[in-house]
């Protein structure tokens, strides 16, 4: 019985020692402030776009006001459609923010131009503390149809993950 207790004690100590290493790896993956994760189950798609990778793509600029900022803001980003490769069977997008705010958007709402995934505001990268790193933005001032409760609620900031659902 003593040998069994010693073996179990060593096993418990080993697990306790290994836990921070295992948890740290998962935590490091979740704490990539520059990464935007895009997934689809079928057909399989898994992409991680960094801030640098997004900056290499053709961009769009939108000058607009928002309920969350003062005055006209100049947003630079990429059209959401350009990074998703949506297919006719795709029904909706699930988007998650760093603070676990979650929205659902019909895939049919994504046009070639809007919304954009903004990564800069007024010429500077957006910090996580100030609605960055990525923010879903519509041209609220240019197209009043976007200035409603539905689209405002879909203007998710601190975006970290997009899942394409069928």
XYZ file of C-alpha atoms in Angstrom:
166
model
C 0.000 0.000 0.000
C 2.869 2.351 0.752
C 4.351 1.834 -2.709
C 0.986 2.678 -4.266
C 0.735 5.893 -2.193
C 4.253 6.901 -3.232
C 3.451 6.246 -6.879
C 0.216 8.264 -6.673
C 1.999 11.084 -4.839
C 4.645 11.262 -7.566
C 1.962 11.228 -10.245
C 0.072 14.077 -8.565
C 3.280 16.105 -8.219
C 4.143 15.469 -11.853
C 0.692 16.605 -12.987
C 0.856 19.703 -10.794
C 4.278 20.553 -12.196
C 3.132 20.029 -15.793
C -0.146 21.953 -15.478
C 1.343 25.470 -15.778
C 3.226 24.409 -18.904
C 0.105 22.958 -20.496
C -2.091 25.892 -19.493
C 0.563 28.386 -20.560
C 0.594 27.008 -24.088
C -3.161 27.376 -24.437
C -3.048 30.804 -22.868
C -0.316 31.950 -25.245
C -2.460 30.938 -28.225
C -5.435 32.913 -26.891
C -3.285 35.972 -26.195
C -2.157 36.695 -29.753
C -3.453 40.261 -29.972
C -2.483 40.546 -33.635
C -4.168 37.315 -34.749
C -7.594 36.907 -36.303
C -8.701 33.254 -36.404
C -11.021 32.138 -39.216
C -12.501 28.624 -39.257
C -15.017 26.535 -41.194
C -15.830 22.927 -40.311
C -16.820 21.666 -43.758
C -15.073 22.008 -46.112
C -12.278 22.465 -43.651
C -10.750 25.912 -43.360
C -8.462 27.239 -40.679
C -6.568 30.490 -41.131
C -4.771 32.796 -38.790
C -4.316 36.296 -40.147
C -1.834 38.548 -38.406
C -1.869 42.327 -38.416
C 1.028 42.277 -40.882
C -0.783 39.842 -43.203
C -3.935 41.992 -43.226
C -1.885 45.079 -44.078
C -0.589 43.328 -47.210
C -4.117 42.896 -48.610
C -5.921 45.531 -50.710
C -7.610 47.908 -48.278
C -10.650 50.169 -48.155
C -11.060 53.378 -46.176
C -14.338 54.511 -44.634
C -14.807 57.970 -43.120
C -17.807 57.789 -40.795
C -19.142 58.605 -37.367
C -20.068 55.905 -34.864
C -22.032 55.997 -31.601
C -18.838 54.956 -29.773
C -16.440 57.633 -31.039
C -16.337 61.427 -31.247
C -16.567 63.000 -34.684
C -15.743 61.508 -38.056
C -13.239 58.644 -37.909
C -11.179 57.324 -40.815
C -11.128 53.510 -40.726
C -8.793 51.419 -42.886
C -9.342 47.714 -43.349
C -10.129 44.851 -45.670
C -13.590 43.899 -46.909
C -14.788 40.922 -44.875
C -15.638 39.036 -48.088
C -12.024 39.231 -49.246
C -10.743 37.096 -46.365
C -13.556 34.540 -45.991
C -13.975 32.570 -49.251
C -17.726 32.211 -48.615
C -19.582 29.463 -50.459
C -23.275 29.244 -51.347
C -23.884 26.666 -48.590
C -22.525 28.962 -45.864
C -25.422 30.279 -43.784
C -23.998 32.472 -41.040
C -20.906 33.831 -39.385
C -20.238 33.605 -35.677
C -17.901 36.348 -34.517
C -16.272 36.493 -31.095
C -14.503 39.385 -29.416
C -11.639 39.206 -26.926
C -14.124 39.890 -24.100
C -16.319 36.994 -25.379
C -18.966 39.319 -26.846
C -20.535 37.216 -29.580
C -22.583 38.063 -32.652
C -24.194 36.109 -35.454
C -24.320 37.567 -38.952
C -26.120 36.037 -41.953
C -23.520 35.136 -44.591
C -25.744 36.731 -47.238
C -25.189 40.119 -45.565
C -21.520 40.094 -46.541
C -21.116 42.013 -49.794
C -17.955 42.540 -51.802
C -17.485 45.936 -50.141
C -19.040 45.844 -46.651
C -18.532 45.367 -43.835
C -14.802 45.832 -43.470
C -12.462 44.457 -40.839
C -10.814 47.710 -39.772
C -7.290 47.516 -38.382
C -6.419 51.236 -38.401
C -8.279 54.311 -37.236
C -7.224 57.843 -38.119
C -3.928 56.592 -39.538
C -2.842 54.537 -36.521
C -3.203 50.867 -35.569
C -6.002 50.371 -33.053
C -4.965 49.131 -29.635
C -6.903 46.400 -27.861
C -7.702 48.929 -25.123
C -9.333 51.241 -27.667
C -11.664 48.955 -29.643
C -8.863 47.248 -31.596
C -7.124 45.271 -32.825
C -9.891 44.524 -35.312
C -13.304 46.165 -35.618
C -16.196 45.304 -37.970
C -17.186 48.648 -39.514
C -19.966 49.696 -41.872
C -20.240 53.028 -43.762
C -22.847 54.340 -41.324
C -22.880 57.907 -42.692
C -22.736 57.048 -46.388
C -25.444 54.370 -46.316
C -28.203 55.035 -43.750
C -29.500 51.448 -44.088
C -26.490 50.402 -41.991
C -27.327 52.884 -39.240
C -29.861 50.664 -37.475
C -29.825 48.561 -34.323
C -29.029 45.327 -36.182
C -25.929 46.637 -37.945
C -24.761 48.611 -34.921
C -24.885 45.418 -32.836
C -22.832 43.627 -35.511
C -20.126 46.281 -35.416
C -18.069 44.122 -33.080
C -14.678 45.372 -31.898
C -11.738 43.483 -30.365
C -12.574 40.778 -32.926
C -10.489 37.617 -32.477
C -12.433 34.834 -34.183
C -14.777 34.257 -37.122
C -16.448 30.870 -37.596
C -18.250 30.115 -40.846
C -21.330 27.966 -40.244
C -23.416 25.879 -42.642
